[in-house]
Every structure is written in structure tokens, then in C-alpha cells.
mmCIF file of C-alpha atoms in Angstrom:
data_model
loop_
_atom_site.group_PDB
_atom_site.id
_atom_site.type_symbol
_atom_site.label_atom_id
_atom_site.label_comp_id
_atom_site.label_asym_id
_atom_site.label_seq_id
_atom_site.Cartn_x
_atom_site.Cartn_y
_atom_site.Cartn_z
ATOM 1 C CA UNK A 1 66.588 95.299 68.009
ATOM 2 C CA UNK A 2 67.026 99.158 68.487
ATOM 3 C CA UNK A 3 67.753 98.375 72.597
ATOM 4 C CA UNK A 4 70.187 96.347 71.862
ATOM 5 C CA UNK A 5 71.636 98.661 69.146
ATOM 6 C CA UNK A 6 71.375 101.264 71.822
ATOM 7 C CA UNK A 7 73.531 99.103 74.325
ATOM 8 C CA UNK A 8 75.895 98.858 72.104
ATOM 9 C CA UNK A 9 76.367 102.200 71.185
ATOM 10 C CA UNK A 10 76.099 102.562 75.371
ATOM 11 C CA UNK A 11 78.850 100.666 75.541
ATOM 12 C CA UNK A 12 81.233 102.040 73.276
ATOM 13 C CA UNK A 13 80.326 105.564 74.616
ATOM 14 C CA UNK A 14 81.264 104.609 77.767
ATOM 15 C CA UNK A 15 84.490 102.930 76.875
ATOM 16 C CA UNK A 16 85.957 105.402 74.393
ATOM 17 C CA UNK A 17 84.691 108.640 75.907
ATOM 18 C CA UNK A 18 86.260 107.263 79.350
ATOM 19 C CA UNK A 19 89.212 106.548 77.658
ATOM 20 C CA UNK A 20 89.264 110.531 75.947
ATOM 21 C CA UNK A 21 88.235 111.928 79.434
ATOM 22 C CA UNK A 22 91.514 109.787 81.511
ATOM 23 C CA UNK A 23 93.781 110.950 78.829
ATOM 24 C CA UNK A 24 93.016 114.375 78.247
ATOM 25 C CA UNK A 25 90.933 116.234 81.184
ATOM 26 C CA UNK A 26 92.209 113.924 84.346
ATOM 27 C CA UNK A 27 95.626 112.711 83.875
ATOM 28 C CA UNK A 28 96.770 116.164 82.705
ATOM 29 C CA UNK A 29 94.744 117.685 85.078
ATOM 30 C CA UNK A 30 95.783 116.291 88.350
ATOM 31 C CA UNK A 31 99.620 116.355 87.088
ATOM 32 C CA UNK A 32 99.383 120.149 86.517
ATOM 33 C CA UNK A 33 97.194 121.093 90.252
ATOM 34 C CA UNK A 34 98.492 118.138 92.986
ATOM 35 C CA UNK A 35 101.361 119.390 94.552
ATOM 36 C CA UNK A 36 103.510 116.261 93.959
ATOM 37 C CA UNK A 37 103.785 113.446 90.937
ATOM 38 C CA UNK A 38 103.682 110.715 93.700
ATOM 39 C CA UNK A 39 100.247 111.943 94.596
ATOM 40 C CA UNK A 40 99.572 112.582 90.815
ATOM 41 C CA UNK A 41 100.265 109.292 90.385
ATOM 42 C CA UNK A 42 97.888 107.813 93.223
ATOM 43 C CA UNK A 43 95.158 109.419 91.813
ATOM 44 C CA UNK A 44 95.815 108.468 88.422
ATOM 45 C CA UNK A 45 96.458 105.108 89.057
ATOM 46 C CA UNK A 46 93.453 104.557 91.022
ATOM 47 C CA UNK A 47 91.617 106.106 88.392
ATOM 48 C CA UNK A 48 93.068 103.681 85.772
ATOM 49 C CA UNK A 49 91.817 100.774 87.250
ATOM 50 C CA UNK A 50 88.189 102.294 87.377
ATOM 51 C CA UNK A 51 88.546 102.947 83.350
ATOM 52 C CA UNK A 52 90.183 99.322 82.677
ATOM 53 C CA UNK A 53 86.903 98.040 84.962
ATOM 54 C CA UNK A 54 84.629 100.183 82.839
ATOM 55 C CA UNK A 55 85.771 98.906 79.606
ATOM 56 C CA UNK A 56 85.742 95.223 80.384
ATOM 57 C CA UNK A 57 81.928 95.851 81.445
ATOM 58 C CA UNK A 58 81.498 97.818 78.429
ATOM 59 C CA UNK A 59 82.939 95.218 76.077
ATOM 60 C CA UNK A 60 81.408 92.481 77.657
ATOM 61 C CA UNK A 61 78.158 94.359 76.886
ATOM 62 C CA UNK A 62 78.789 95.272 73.542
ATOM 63 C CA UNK A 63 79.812 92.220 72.699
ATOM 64 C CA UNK A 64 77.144 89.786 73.825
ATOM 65 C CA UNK A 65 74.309 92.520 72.415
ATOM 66 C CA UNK A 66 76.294 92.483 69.242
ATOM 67 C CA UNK A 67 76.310 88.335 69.020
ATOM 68 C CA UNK A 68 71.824 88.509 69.999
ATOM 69 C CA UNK A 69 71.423 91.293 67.318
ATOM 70 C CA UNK A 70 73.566 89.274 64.858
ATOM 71 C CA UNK A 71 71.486 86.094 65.792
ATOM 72 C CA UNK A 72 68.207 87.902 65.615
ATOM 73 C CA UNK A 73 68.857 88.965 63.098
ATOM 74 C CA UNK A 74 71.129 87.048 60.579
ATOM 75 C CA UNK A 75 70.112 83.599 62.564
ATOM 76 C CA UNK A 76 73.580 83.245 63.305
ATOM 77 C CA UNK A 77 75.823 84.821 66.633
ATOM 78 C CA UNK A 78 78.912 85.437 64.143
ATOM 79 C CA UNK A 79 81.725 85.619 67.035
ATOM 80 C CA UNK A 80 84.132 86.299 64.290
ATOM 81 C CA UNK A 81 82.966 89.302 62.747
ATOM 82 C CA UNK A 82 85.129 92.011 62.634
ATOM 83 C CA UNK A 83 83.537 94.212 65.290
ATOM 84 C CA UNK A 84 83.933 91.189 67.788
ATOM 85 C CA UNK A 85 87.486 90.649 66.656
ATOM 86 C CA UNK A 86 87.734 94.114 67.113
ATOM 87 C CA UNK A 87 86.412 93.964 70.721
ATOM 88 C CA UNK A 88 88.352 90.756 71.769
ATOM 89 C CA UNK A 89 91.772 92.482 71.328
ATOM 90 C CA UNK A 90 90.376 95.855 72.546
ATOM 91 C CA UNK A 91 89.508 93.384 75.757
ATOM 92 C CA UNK A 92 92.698 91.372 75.508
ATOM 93 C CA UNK A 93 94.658 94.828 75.819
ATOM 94 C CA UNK A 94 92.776 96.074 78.639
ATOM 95 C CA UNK A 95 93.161 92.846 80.521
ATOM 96 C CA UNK A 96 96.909 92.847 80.206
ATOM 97 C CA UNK A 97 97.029 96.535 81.118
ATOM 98 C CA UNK A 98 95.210 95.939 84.296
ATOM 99 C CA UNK A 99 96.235 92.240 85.340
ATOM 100 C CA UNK A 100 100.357 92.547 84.230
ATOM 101 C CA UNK A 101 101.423 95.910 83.817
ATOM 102 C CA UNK A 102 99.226 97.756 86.675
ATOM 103 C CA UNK A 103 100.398 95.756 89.551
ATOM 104 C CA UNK A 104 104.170 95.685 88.424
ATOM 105 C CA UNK A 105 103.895 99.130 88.293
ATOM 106 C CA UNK A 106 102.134 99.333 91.833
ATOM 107 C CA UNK A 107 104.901 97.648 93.572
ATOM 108 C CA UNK A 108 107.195 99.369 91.714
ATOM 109 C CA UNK A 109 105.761 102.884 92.513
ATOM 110 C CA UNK A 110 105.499 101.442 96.278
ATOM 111 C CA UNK A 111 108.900 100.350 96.854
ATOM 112 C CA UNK A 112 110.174 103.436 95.020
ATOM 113 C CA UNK A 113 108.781 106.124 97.328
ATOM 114 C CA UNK A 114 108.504 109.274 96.245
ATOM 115 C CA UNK A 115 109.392 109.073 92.262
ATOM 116 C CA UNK A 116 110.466 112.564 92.061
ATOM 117 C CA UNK A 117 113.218 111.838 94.308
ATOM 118 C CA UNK A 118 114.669 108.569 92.712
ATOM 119 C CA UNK A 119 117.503 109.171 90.335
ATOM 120 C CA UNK A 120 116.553 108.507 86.623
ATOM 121 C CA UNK A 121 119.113 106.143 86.138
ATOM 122 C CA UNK A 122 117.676 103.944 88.942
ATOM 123 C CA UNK A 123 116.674 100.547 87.722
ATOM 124 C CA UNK A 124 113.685 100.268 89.073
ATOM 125 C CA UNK A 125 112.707 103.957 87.853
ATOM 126 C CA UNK A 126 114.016 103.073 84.114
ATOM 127 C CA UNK A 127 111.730 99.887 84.993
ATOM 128 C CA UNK A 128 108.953 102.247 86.036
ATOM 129 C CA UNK A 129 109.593 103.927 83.088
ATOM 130 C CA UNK A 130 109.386 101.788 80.669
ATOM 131 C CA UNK A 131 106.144 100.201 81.791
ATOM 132 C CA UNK A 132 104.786 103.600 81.664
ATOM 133 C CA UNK A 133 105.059 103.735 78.209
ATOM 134 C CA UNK A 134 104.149 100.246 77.380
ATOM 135 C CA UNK A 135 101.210 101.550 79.194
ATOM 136 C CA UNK A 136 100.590 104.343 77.277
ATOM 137 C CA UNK A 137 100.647 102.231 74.592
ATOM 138 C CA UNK A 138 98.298 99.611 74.932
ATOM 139 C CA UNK A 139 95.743 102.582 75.717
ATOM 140 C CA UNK A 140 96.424 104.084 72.732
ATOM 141 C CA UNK A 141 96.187 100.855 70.724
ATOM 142 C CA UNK A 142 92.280 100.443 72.471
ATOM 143 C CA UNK A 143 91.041 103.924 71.501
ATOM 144 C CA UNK A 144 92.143 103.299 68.346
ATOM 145 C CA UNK A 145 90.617 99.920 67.872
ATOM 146 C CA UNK A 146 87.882 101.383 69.102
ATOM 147 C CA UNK A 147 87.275 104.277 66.908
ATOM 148 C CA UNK A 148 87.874 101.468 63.971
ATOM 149 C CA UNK A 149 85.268 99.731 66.007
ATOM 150 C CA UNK A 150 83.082 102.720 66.287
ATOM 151 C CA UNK A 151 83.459 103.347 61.956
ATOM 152 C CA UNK A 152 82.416 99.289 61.286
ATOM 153 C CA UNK A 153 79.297 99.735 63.570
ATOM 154 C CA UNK A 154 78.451 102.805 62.055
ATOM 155 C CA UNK A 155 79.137 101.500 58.671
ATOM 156 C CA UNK A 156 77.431 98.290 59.341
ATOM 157 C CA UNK A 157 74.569 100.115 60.757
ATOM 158 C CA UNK A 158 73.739 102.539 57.594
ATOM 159 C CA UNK A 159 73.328 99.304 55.230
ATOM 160 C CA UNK A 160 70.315 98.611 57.102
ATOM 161 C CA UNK A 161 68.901 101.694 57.142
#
């Protein structure tokens, strides 16, 4: 029971503290040293798919641990309890982010060239633009599932001990 306790908290480790590290040490990071925001870019958006990749692992893992240590111990899987719900949008998000928006915004970036360079009021760069921030968005709406994720386990976890 503690392994697959420890999985789980594995898991979520991995997916939220990838999550604070692409958001706050290496997006920032490579936007303030590369010379350019097209190469910026490349390097983020490589990295992106890497972090969507490691949280579909990671909440694949959590979630069938989570569904043994419920049947081991309540003698029942429970897919609907609130840390799977939890985990099934956090998933649903991530899979939109990485199977919609990413390769929209892949041609997109592609055909556009050098971003810097294309006007603002460009279609395609207001396109760009705007699935940038839907982008942004569904990240932040993970982390913060998660860290509601992270307080039910947690919760969950000090009734039994």
C-alpha cells in the first residue's frame, strides 16, 4: 500500500513540479538569453511537448495506483472519486493542449517565419496569439487542478493515519 502511495505522490511530483519548472525557470529563461523569440519559441515548444508527455504518463500512473489502492483497500476501484475526476480533466486538458492547440500553433509558427517580424495585426499572428493564451490557459487550469488534487490526497491521506 505505501508503494503505491509513493507512486502516486511520484506522479504528481513529476507532473506539477514540471509544470512550476516550464513556467517559471525555462520559458522565462530561454526568452530572456536566446537571441531571438523564434528560437525562444523552438525551444519552448519542444519543451512543451516533453511536459504534456510527462503528465499523461504521470496521470496515467497516478491514476491506475489510485483505483488498486482504493480496491485494496476499500474493495472497490471508485473511478469517480474526486481525485480521479480530478485527474481525468487534468488529462483531458493536457490532451487538448498537445493534440489541438500544439500543432495549430506549429504550423502556424512555421508558415509565419520569424514572429518578430510579422505585423501584429496579421491574421495569422492575432491567430497565433490567441492560441497562445488559450494555451496559457489550459496550463494554468492543470496546475491548479492539480494542487486541488495534491490538497484531496493529502487530506484523504491524514484520515488514515
Amino acid at each position: 500500500m505505501s508503494f503505491l502511495r509513493y507512486l502516486m505522490l511520484l506522479a504528481l511530483i513529476v507532473w506539477l513540479g514540471g509544470l512550476i519548472f516550464f513556467s517559471f525557470v525555462l520559458a522565462p529563461t530561454v526568452f530572456a538569453v536566446l537571441p531571438t523569440h523564434q528560437l525562444a519559441g523552438n525551444v519552448v515548444s519542444r519543451s512543451i511537448v516533453a511536459l504534456h508527455w510527462m503528465g499523461i504518463v504521470s496521470g496515467l500512473i497516478f491514476l491506475i495506483c489510485s483505483m488498486i489502492h482504493s480496491r485494496l483497500s476499500a474493495g472497490e476501484l471508485n473511478p469517480f472519486a474526486t481525485g480521479h475526476v480530478l485527474v481525468y480533466f487534468m488529462l483531458a486538458l493536457t490532451a487538448v493542449s498537445q493534440f489541438k492547440l500544439f500543432p495549430k500553433m506549429d504550423a502556424l509558427r512555421t508558415s509565419l517565419g520569424e514572429i518578430d517580424k510579422v505585423p501584429l495585426n496579421d491574421p495569422a499572428r492575432l491567430l497565433f496569439d490567441s492560441l497562445h493564451v488559450w494555451s496559457t490557459r489550459i496550463e494554468v487550469g492543470v496546475f491548479v487542478l492539480g494542487l486541488i488534487l495534491v490538497f484531496t490526497v493529502a487530506r484523504q491521506w491524514s484520515r488514515s493515519f
